[in-house]
Amino acid sequence: MDHLLPPEIADADRAFPEALAACGDLDALLRLKGAYIGREGSHAARLMDLLKAAPKEQKRDLGAAINGLKNRWEEALKARQAEVEAARKATGAQLWDKSLPPPLPPRGALHPLNRLMDRLVDVFRPLGFHVEEGPEVETEAHNFDGLNIPADHPARGSADTFYLAGHPGLLLRTHTSPVQVRTLKNLAPKILEMGGIRFLAPGRVYRKDEIDPTHSPMFHQVEGMLVGHDIGMHHLKGTLEYALRALFGPTTEIRLRPSYFPFVEPGCEVDVSCPLCGAKGCRVCKGSGWVEILGAGLIHPNVLSLAGIDPAEWSGWAFGMGVERMAMMLSQTPDLRLFFENDQRFLKAMGGLD
Amino acid sequence: MWIERRALAAELPAVASLGTRPLAETLASLGFPVDAIEARPGTEVLDVDITANRGDAMSHRGLARDLAARLQQPLAVLLPSPVAEGEPQLPVRLLARACPIYATALLTLGKGRTPEMAQAFLTALGAAPKLLPAVDASNELLHRYGHPTHAFDADRIRGAVSVRMARPGETLVTLDGVERKLSPEDLVIADEGGPIALAGVMGGEGSKVTAKTRRVLLESAWFEARTVRATAHRHGLHTDASQRFGRGADAAMVPVARDLLIHRLEDWSGATLEGAWTAGAMPPPPSTVDLPKELLTRVAGEPLHLAEAAKALKALGCTVEAEPGHLRVLPPTWRHDLTLPEDLAEEVLRLRGYEHIPAVLPPLEGPPQPLSRDYLQRQALARRLAHLGFHQTVTYGFVSPEMDAAFPGPRGEAADEDRAGRTLTNPLGLEYSILRRSLVPSLVEVAKQNLKQGQREVRLFEIAPTFRGLSRGPVETWTVALVWAGERWDADPESKAGPVMAKHLLGTLKDVLKSTNQELAIHPIEDGAFLVAEFPIQAFRTPDDRIIPAFTPHSRFPAVERDLSLVVPATLTWQAMHDAVWIALVGTVLVDVACADLYQGKNLPAGTKAWLLRLTFQAMDRTLVGAEVDAWVASALNAAESLGAQLRA
Ligand SMILES: [Zn+2]
């Protein structure tokens, strides 16, 4: 039946295997495909024109011939395309020098301070603590008054606290404790149905300290607070013992020492057995085996009253922890400024990813 | 505050047999941590931290009182023989409420000098002796007993002495040689010529004791804490005296300190007492405070006997009456900090030792609260970006005016007319004076530093609030910013590093911004050396989703792929092509339109590019047949042609 086909088609068909083999890439292959079986101007298109014009008695045979030819081309093109694509992949495989380490996917890092704060949240979650946050620009009422800090307290001075020009009552919060005031006020109306209040408040705080290896005008704190019925120092101690053991290991011991903060009564400093030397005594703990880790106490009844919570019914504890201080202690990072320099090598090494 | 061991033992003999390390530990467990221990000739000194509420502990005697209570050991006798008072030698008038009592004495000095022992004591504490017995004795008494006193040169006082508020316009040259402009809120000691001392803060230059002084007038008074604090603060004068009066002095010490000072001047200098007398009367004593048993039990975490609490409070100097269910407690004159039952409970626990407090987890009284979506979203975003190769930074919330002007911020404000509302009154310096409206300038700064440090590729992000200065004050918006700079470096020796292109950052944004229809804007900074993007985080908010979304069925019949090799105008956007094809094939079983290959090169007519358009069809209910797919492909081609595309020959 092939005799029915015009000679140039027969020539093209003869040339087809070689042309196909010469197609080294997808682009060349697509152009060959266009020339043979494309919708317009291709050999197949010419054949379709031929078929239309053919006498009726030839149509059946010619049609079959054309179909056979087209199918052959189509299949061969498809097979070649698969070959080209496979070859493209194989090229990569052959180039792989198996003695080289495999390329790793890109890997960034969380900031070590954020990582530490996340970790603290993780530790307190099982006890039912959630996270509360507040603005960095605060009112004097939230930052000082609501925390039982006297009106003539030196921390209120412009030598210690940053104030906003044009807004005399606004300042950059000097601790995360104003989140206590906000949260107590917000939750006071539904404290009974909530069965008390317990939360952590991680965040950035500001104090007017010149930048040096141990000071920064911006740093981080994590505040913790719990309000319930009949809450005493034993609950503070129990919670901190649990949390600090979760952070530093099950053999960790804690020690409470009396101290003073205007917003708690009784107040205490909390030491943890040195996690670096196992309390044997080292440079970090100055040979004492203990490191100071946070300040805490039972919420001062004035703080509860000011927020609209009856201190005769409710009581609670609060603690505040310096994140940089803890990070420096744990990592023995010698200079606080490294945390704000953000060198990628530091971030990768100190922050990393879980 | 420095404490000298021997002087402490003089107040509490039991301390002499206590090692320095156990002494420091005992002090720490009472709430007075020891920051340093240093050797001095023949003794040791301890640097003890005294909290702001414990003015009474700011002396050897003060610390000895707490130690005596803890160790249950007796204190040394304070004043063996009080001085008999007589008629005033000089009128002393108390004209201000802030000074209810003023004890004084007039002495004629002898020839004696400050004894070696007293000199050594002052030197050990870092207080240089002046070798003037009246000055050194007053100073020594302050460190030993905590009550500040003062000695005036009596021959330089003109007429009667009064304690009064300063008058407008009055000035005083203080002992440090500085002329102070006084405020009517400053309490002063004055003679008939005007102020001669800032009460409780510092004496005056004009009446000070010198080597020529023959007669001294002593002052041992009680000044109200608040007034002294305000004056010290106003004049920036924080002295040993102002720190003690400012935290509340012990009114009962007024005559005692005066008498001790007289005794010292008699002993040291051979002084002769001309007369001692007191103006005014003791201020009212502190109020009684009730300590209920339930409160004590609640704070302590275990039932404590009221008798034990009473014993502890008595050891600290309180007068205690036991009543049914509670104690009625009158704090000693030196303890101004005991005003609430909680304060008393703390004293009981403190003396007992915080190590005895049991450790108990508080019971859960209600359902745990979930973490907020905002917080979770930020945490997830940070984690995703870190997994995509970005490093989280923490930079300061305030920037310089130049940095503030450098980038408009996530809301794209062009002008920075709100800057006044974001400016600090008292910044550390101009470079930290503006609350930033954008994280980008800080991030670019960090990126530059990293490149300078030799990093080939820098990928950074920060999640922090940005500020807008509104009339009611700065408003904060949680914001995320990214910067990508340097070479794109994938650590594969077989693939080539190349410059970071906008598409790389766009891909990341598309990934993290998933469901938002926010326009993805990349900003090239410094001719594209730094590619940055910044978004307010609300933009990411996703609707409250189910734990597992509703089931969407997928087809089990084969998919058919058809490719169209198209030459299209170079200006044609993929989005236009994509949309046109989808619209043309609405109602068909088209499941995907993709660009499988891009070709741009010399084989193509100028102003064109080639796309290999890959259409994927798949029906839920049957295997597709060639003819129906042909028809759909033809429609797709028509749609493409209407955008100027042509099938490649
Ligand atoms: Zn250690």
XYZ file of N, CA and C in Angstrom, chain B residues 430-610:
543
model
N 21.609 59.440 69.294
C 20.771 59.658 68.118
C 20.554 58.349 67.353
N 21.568 57.484 67.349
C 21.466 56.247 66.568
C 20.448 55.267 67.155
N 19.976 55.526 68.369
C 18.964 54.655 68.966
C 17.738 55.473 69.378
N 17.379 56.468 68.574
C 16.400 57.438 69.058
C 14.988 57.259 68.514
N 14.812 56.461 67.446
C 13.487 56.350 66.813
C 12.997 54.905 66.899
N 11.765 54.727 67.360
C 11.170 53.386 67.314
C 10.916 53.061 65.850
N 11.435 51.958 65.381
C 11.476 51.717 63.938
C 10.108 51.371 63.348
N 9.888 51.855 62.133
C 8.646 51.502 61.436
C 8.874 50.297 60.534
N 10.158 49.943 60.323
C 10.473 48.817 59.450
C 11.639 48.049 60.034
N 11.633 46.724 59.833
C 12.754 45.902 60.298
C 13.876 45.880 59.261
N 13.546 46.326 58.017
C 14.471 46.131 56.900
C 15.824 46.814 57.093
N 15.873 48.100 57.490
C 17.208 48.724 57.590
C 18.120 47.984 58.579
N 17.564 47.511 59.681
C 18.380 46.770 60.650
C 18.870 45.460 60.041
N 17.968 44.776 59.305
C 18.336 43.496 58.696
C 19.411 43.665 57.635
N 19.277 44.727 56.826
C 20.264 44.966 55.761
C 21.628 45.246 56.400
N 21.591 45.971 57.506
C 22.833 46.255 58.238
C 23.500 44.949 58.688
N 22.704 44.066 59.233
C 23.234 42.774 59.694
C 23.750 41.968 58.503
N 23.013 42.015 57.374
C 23.439 41.277 56.178
C 24.800 41.781 55.705
N 24.981 43.102 55.721
C 26.261 43.679 55.297
C 27.393 43.185 56.181
N 27.135 43.183 57.473
C 28.165 42.716 58.412
C 28.534 41.268 58.117
N 27.525 40.460 57.829
C 27.782 39.050 57.545
C 28.582 38.875 56.265
N 28.257 39.665 55.227
C 29.020 39.577 53.984
C 30.463 39.993 54.238
N 30.607 41.053 55.046
C 31.944 41.537 55.390
C 32.743 40.458 56.123
N 32.033 39.641 56.868
C 32.691 38.560 57.608
C 32.992 37.348 56.721
N 32.688 37.484 55.406
C 33.066 36.425 54.484
C 32.002 35.379 54.227
N 30.772 35.619 54.681
C 29.694 34.677 54.368
C 29.360 34.799 52.881
N 29.267 33.671 52.145
C 28.972 33.720 50.714
C 27.506 34.010 50.494
N 26.693 33.480 51.371
C 25.259 33.678 51.214
C 24.685 34.102 52.553
N 23.834 35.113 52.524
C 23.221 35.592 53.753
C 21.709 35.482 53.608
N 21.104 34.711 54.476
C 19.636 34.609 54.493
C 19.198 34.869 55.915
N 18.495 35.992 56.103
C 18.120 36.390 57.456
C 16.632 36.713 57.526
N 16.081 36.582 58.696
C 14.727 37.100 58.916
C 14.609 37.566 60.362
N 13.646 38.423 60.569
C 13.357 38.841 61.942
C 11.847 38.932 62.097
N 11.369 38.546 63.265
C 9.946 38.704 63.591
C 9.894 39.597 64.819
N 9.349 40.781 64.660
C 9.346 41.754 65.759
C 8.274 42.791 65.470
N 7.889 43.569 66.486
C 6.919 44.625 66.213
C 7.551 45.782 65.443
N 6.762 46.397 64.569
C 7.139 47.687 64.003
C 6.144 48.707 64.546
N 6.541 49.974 64.513
C 5.771 51.010 65.204
C 5.230 52.041 64.227
N 4.050 52.542 64.523
C 3.490 53.674 63.802
C 3.179 54.743 64.833
N 3.597 55.980 64.551
C 3.375 57.052 65.522
C 2.011 57.676 65.319
N 1.037 57.251 66.121
C -0.289 57.853 66.017
C -0.436 58.921 67.107
N -1.502 59.689 67.021
C -1.641 60.807 67.970
C -1.775 60.299 69.402
N -2.379 59.102 69.578
C -2.541 58.599 70.942
C -1.306 57.833 71.415
N -0.282 57.738 70.535
C 0.941 57.041 70.917
C 1.297 55.987 69.887
N 2.480 55.404 70.011
C 2.911 54.427 69.014
C 2.042 53.179 69.028
N 1.734 52.668 67.834
C 0.961 51.453 67.699
C 1.892 50.388 67.121
N 1.803 49.184 67.667
C 2.737 48.128 67.285
C 2.069 47.083 66.409
N 2.795 46.627 65.395
C 2.304 45.573 64.511
C 3.376 44.501 64.414
N 3.017 43.272 64.703
C 3.969 42.181 64.509
C 4.305 42.083 63.023
N 5.569 42.027 62.716
C 6.034 42.122 61.339
C 7.109 41.067 61.099
N 7.145 40.563 59.871
C 8.258 39.683 59.496
C 8.981 40.333 58.323
N 10.299 40.302 58.346
C 11.082 40.802 57.222
C 12.142 39.771 56.890
N 12.468 39.680 55.582
C 13.478 38.737 55.118
C 14.502 39.487 54.284
N 15.731 39.049 54.343
C 16.734 39.564 53.417
C 17.545 38.386 52.910
N 17.867 38.457 51.600
C 18.652 37.396 50.971
C 19.724 38.095 50.155
N 20.953 37.762 50.386
C 22.029 38.462 49.682
C 23.182 37.503 49.431
N 24.047 37.916 48.502
C 25.225 37.113 48.178
C 24.924 36.122 47.067
N 25.652 35.017 47.065
C 25.466 33.987 46.044
C 24.482 32.961 46.551
N 23.707 32.408 45.598
C 22.865 31.309 46.016
C 23.750 30.084 46.083
N 23.850 29.512 47.209
C 24.899 28.537 47.479
C 24.233 27.293 48.018
N 24.211 26.205 47.210
C 23.511 25.044 47.737
C 24.450 23.910 48.111
N 25.735 24.211 48.207
C 26.693 23.247 48.740
C 26.840 22.002 47.875
N 26.354 22.057 46.631
C 26.508 20.910 45.743
C 27.618 21.224 44.745
N 28.720 20.484 44.770
C 29.826 20.816 43.867
C 29.452 20.637 42.401
N 28.351 19.924 42.140
C 27.989 19.685 40.748
C 27.015 20.721 40.204
N 26.505 21.594 41.065
C 25.657 22.648 40.515
C 26.332 23.978 40.789
N 26.046 24.910 39.903
C 26.793 26.159 39.972
C 26.137 27.152 40.920
N 26.959 27.883 41.674
C 26.452 28.991 42.474
C 26.160 30.154 41.536
N 25.170 30.942 41.860
C 24.868 32.104 41.034
C 24.317 33.182 41.922
N 24.128 34.374 41.377
C 23.594 35.437 42.226
C 22.171 35.101 42.662
N 21.788 35.591 43.826
C 20.420 35.405 44.294
C 19.502 36.224 43.412
N 18.429 35.620 42.943
C 17.496 36.353 42.102
C 16.164 36.506 42.823
N 15.420 37.500 42.362
C 14.144 37.802 43.029
C 13.259 36.570 43.097
N 13.343 35.694 42.051
C 12.436 34.536 42.037
C 12.687 33.622 43.237
N 13.935 33.585 43.716
C 14.222 32.702 44.848
C 13.508 33.178 46.113
N 13.567 34.501 46.332
C 12.893 35.041 47.517
C 11.372 34.935 47.348
N 10.928 35.148 46.075
C 9.494 35.040 45.812
C 8.984 33.643 46.128
N 9.768 32.639 45.749
C 9.373 31.263 46.014
C 9.212 31.041 47.506
N 10.160 31.580 48.288
C 10.088 31.444 49.738
C 8.831 32.123 50.276
N 8.584 33.340 49.782
C 7.406 34.076 50.253
C 6.140 33.311 49.944
N 6.090 32.767 48.699
C 4.917 32.022 48.290
C 4.686 30.856 49.233
N 5.778 30.251 49.631
C 5.689 29.123 50.546
C 5.133 29.564 51.903
N 5.712 30.629 52.466
C 5.312 30.979 53.832
C 4.000 31.757 53.871
N 3.667 32.423 52.758
C 2.439 33.224 52.771
C 1.232 32.423 52.306
N 1.485 31.183 51.898
C 0.473 30.254 51.394
C -0.887 30.823 51.039
N -1.723 30.963 52.054
C -3.129 31.187 51.755
C -3.476 32.656 51.570
N -2.505 33.536 51.659
C -2.862 34.943 51.571
C -2.912 35.367 50.108
N -3.765 36.339 49.840
C -3.788 36.843 48.471
C -3.026 38.166 48.409
N -2.218 38.383 49.407
C -1.399 39.586 49.470
C -0.454 39.637 48.268
N -0.256 40.819 47.752
C 0.668 40.959 46.640
C 2.088 40.749 47.153
N 2.830 39.902 46.473
C 4.176 39.580 46.940
C 5.153 40.600 46.384
N 5.669 41.437 47.241
C 6.564 42.484 46.757
C 7.976 42.205 47.248
N 8.914 42.217 46.314
C 10.327 42.075 46.639
C 10.965 43.427 46.378
N 11.774 43.883 47.311
C 12.427 45.162 47.124
C 13.922 44.949 46.955
N 14.453 45.313 45.779
C 15.908 45.229 45.636
C 16.527 46.466 46.286
N 17.508 46.266 47.142
C 18.164 47.382 47.819
C 19.603 47.429 47.366
N 20.110 48.624 47.140
C 21.478 48.832 46.636
C 21.687 48.031 45.355
N 20.902 48.366 44.317
C 20.987 47.725 43.011
C 20.811 46.224 43.072
N 19.985 45.781 43.956
C 19.679 44.352 43.999
C 20.682 43.528 44.776
N 21.662 44.177 45.396
C 22.622 43.404 46.199
C 21.914 42.747 47.382
N 20.859 43.399 47.853
C 20.083 42.830 48.959
C 18.632 42.749 48.518
N 18.080 41.557 48.514
C 16.671 41.411 48.192
C 15.921 41.304 49.506
N 14.920 42.157 49.682
C 14.215 42.146 50.954
C 12.710 42.070 50.735
N 12.010 41.594 51.718
C 10.556 41.599 51.718
C 10.110 41.790 53.160
N 8.988 42.458 53.342
C 8.508 42.724 54.700
C 6.987 42.719 54.709
N 6.417 42.050 55.697
C 4.955 41.946 55.763
C 4.458 42.030 57.191
N 3.335 42.712 57.401
C 2.689 42.617 58.711
C 2.137 41.204 58.863
N 2.214 40.655 60.047
C 1.888 39.230 60.180
C 0.386 38.949 60.139
N -0.472 39.960 60.383
C -1.915 39.671 60.239
C -2.225 39.140 58.852
N -1.387 39.527 57.870
C -1.651 39.145 56.499
C -1.698 37.631 56.338
N -1.108 36.914 57.272
C -1.028 35.479 57.130
C -2.244 34.771 57.709
N -3.064 35.535 58.396
C -4.133 34.908 59.166
C -4.933 33.919 58.314
N -5.088 32.716 58.801
C -5.835 31.710 58.064
C -7.123 31.453 58.804
N -8.179 31.065 58.073
C -9.438 30.783 58.771
C -9.217 29.609 59.712
N -10.022 29.598 60.743
C -9.906 28.563 61.757
C -10.074 27.207 61.077
N -8.977 26.435 60.952
C -9.170 25.196 60.194
C -9.467 24.001 61.072
N -9.989 22.973 60.404
C -10.279 21.734 61.109
C -8.967 21.001 61.305
N -8.969 20.041 62.198
C -7.750 19.264 62.433
C -7.364 18.570 61.133
N -8.369 17.934 60.493
C -8.165 17.337 59.173
C -9.240 17.938 58.278
N -8.876 18.501 57.122
C -9.894 19.133 56.266
C -10.869 18.090 55.711
N -12.010 18.587 55.203
C -13.008 17.702 54.612
C -12.381 16.906 53.469
N -12.857 15.663 53.312
C -12.290 14.764 52.303
C -12.507 15.303 50.895
N -11.446 15.340 50.073
C -11.589 15.654 48.657
C -11.180 14.409 47.883
N -12.133 13.844 47.077
C -11.799 12.602 46.372
C -10.777 12.847 45.268
N -9.973 11.857 44.956
C -9.048 11.960 43.836
C -9.357 10.822 42.863
N -9.038 11.030 41.578
C -9.431 10.089 40.532
C -8.572 8.832 40.562
N -9.190 7.735 40.214
C -8.449 6.485 40.101
C -8.262 6.114 38.633
N -8.675 6.990 37.699
C -8.483 6.738 36.265
C -7.242 7.466 35.787
N -6.628 6.961 34.685
C -5.343 7.561 34.272
C -5.488 9.011 33.810
N -4.463 9.782 34.047
C -4.418 11.155 33.565
C -3.809 11.161 32.174
N -4.242 12.141 31.352
C -3.669 12.292 30.011
C -2.938 13.626 29.969
N -1.677 13.567 29.573
C -0.903 14.803 29.432
C -0.773 15.140 27.969
N -0.984 16.395 27.611
C -0.742 16.827 26.222
C 0.138 18.070 26.270
N 1.138 18.096 25.400
C 2.043 19.253 25.353
C 1.745 20.092 24.125
N 1.798 21.399 24.285
C 1.716 22.316 23.151
C 2.990 23.133 23.163
N 3.761 23.027 22.067
C 4.990 23.809 22.002
C 4.660 25.135 21.339
N 4.734 26.230 22.103
C 4.225 27.515 21.629
C 5.328 28.548 21.531
N 5.234 29.354 20.477
C 6.069 30.554 20.424
C 5.147 31.707 20.809
N 5.554 32.462 21.821
C 4.663 33.518 22.317
C 5.428 34.838 22.360
N 4.705 35.963 22.320
C 5.389 37.263 22.438
C 6.178 37.300 23.753
N 7.377 37.879 23.704
C 8.221 37.910 24.895
C 7.542 38.617 26.052
N 6.606 39.518 25.727
C 5.960 40.308 26.783
C 4.812 39.570 27.463
N 4.392 38.439 26.884
C 3.231 37.730 27.431
C 3.559 37.181 28.824
N 2.634 37.386 29.794
C 2.886 36.843 31.139
C 2.292 35.450 31.258
N 2.926 34.667 32.072
C 2.435 33.302 32.298
C 1.034 33.324 32.892
N 0.811 34.287 33.790
C -0.496 34.370 34.430
C -1.587 34.522 33.376
N -1.335 35.372 32.348
C -2.331 35.619 31.302
C -2.610 34.328 30.534
N -1.553 33.629 30.176
C -1.707 32.367 29.444
C -2.468 31.340 30.290
N -2.026 31.201 31.515
C -2.609 30.257 32.461
C -4.119 30.501 32.600
N -4.471 31.787 32.810
C -5.875 32.125 33.022
C -6.693 31.888 31.761
N -6.124 32.261 30.594
C -6.863 32.135 29.339
C -7.183 30.668 29.063
N -6.215 29.793 29.318
C -6.428 28.372 29.061
C -7.480 27.806 30.012
N -7.373 28.181 31.285
C -8.353 27.695 32.253
C -9.760 28.158 31.888
N -9.872 29.424 31.471
C -11.204 29.941 31.124
C -11.753 29.202 29.907
N -10.863 28.952 28.920
C -11.311 28.274 27.698
C -11.771 26.847 28.014
N -11.231 26.247 29.053
C -11.530 24.842 29.324
C -12.408 24.635 30.555
N -13.155 25.709 30.909
C -14.087 25.553 32.027
C -15.083 24.452 31.685
N -15.379 23.599 32.618
C -16.341 22.536 32.363
C -15.699 21.265 31.845
N -14.436 21.297 31.504
C -13.743 20.079 31.076
C -13.083 19.452 32.305
N -12.340 18.381 32.069
C -11.688 17.719 33.204
C -10.212 18.123 33.274
N -9.913 19.348 32.836
C -8.557 19.877 32.962
C -8.192 19.919 34.464
N -7.040 19.371 34.826
C -6.645 19.446 36.238
C -5.380 20.274 36.435
N -4.613 20.515 35.380
C -3.404 21.317 35.595
C -2.937 21.954 34.301
N -2.431 23.169 34.396
C -1.784 23.845 33.271
C -0.420 24.266 33.781
N 0.632 23.783 33.146
C 1.965 24.109 33.635
C 2.870 24.464 32.472
N 3.921 25.192 32.779
C 4.947 25.440 31.777
C 6.035 24.394 32.040
N 6.143 23.425 31.131
C 7.064 22.315 31.373
C 8.468 22.660 30.900
N 8.575 23.626 30.022
C 9.901 23.992 29.517
C 9.854 25.427 29.018
N 10.949 26.132 29.229
C 11.049 27.512 28.741
C 12.223 27.542 27.790
N 12.022 28.142 26.607
C 13.145 28.275 25.686
C 13.224 29.702 25.200
N 14.401 30.281 25.356
C 14.634 31.618 24.816
C 15.969 31.516 24.104
N 16.009 31.847 22.814
C 17.304 31.703 22.148
C 17.263 32.142 20.707
N 18.395 31.918 20.052
C 18.561 32.483 18.701
C 17.721 31.758 17.666
N 17.218 30.544 17.976
C 16.373 29.845 17.007
C 14.992 30.469 16.885
N 14.710 31.424 17.745
C 13.363 31.994 17.752
C 13.359 33.379 17.128
N 12.213 33.767 16.542
C 12.118 35.136 16.001
C 12.326 36.149 17.140
N 12.837 37.311 16.767
C 13.068 38.360 17.775
C 11.752 38.700 18.479
N 11.830 39.031 19.734
C 10.644 39.441 20.493
C 9.733 38.294 20.872
N 10.261 37.073 20.817
C 9.423 35.939 21.212
C 10.189 35.044 22.177
N 9.423 34.153 22.801
C 10.006 33.104 23.635
C 9.151 31.857 23.411
N 9.658 30.713 23.853
C 8.904 29.486 23.627
C 8.560 28.838 24.954
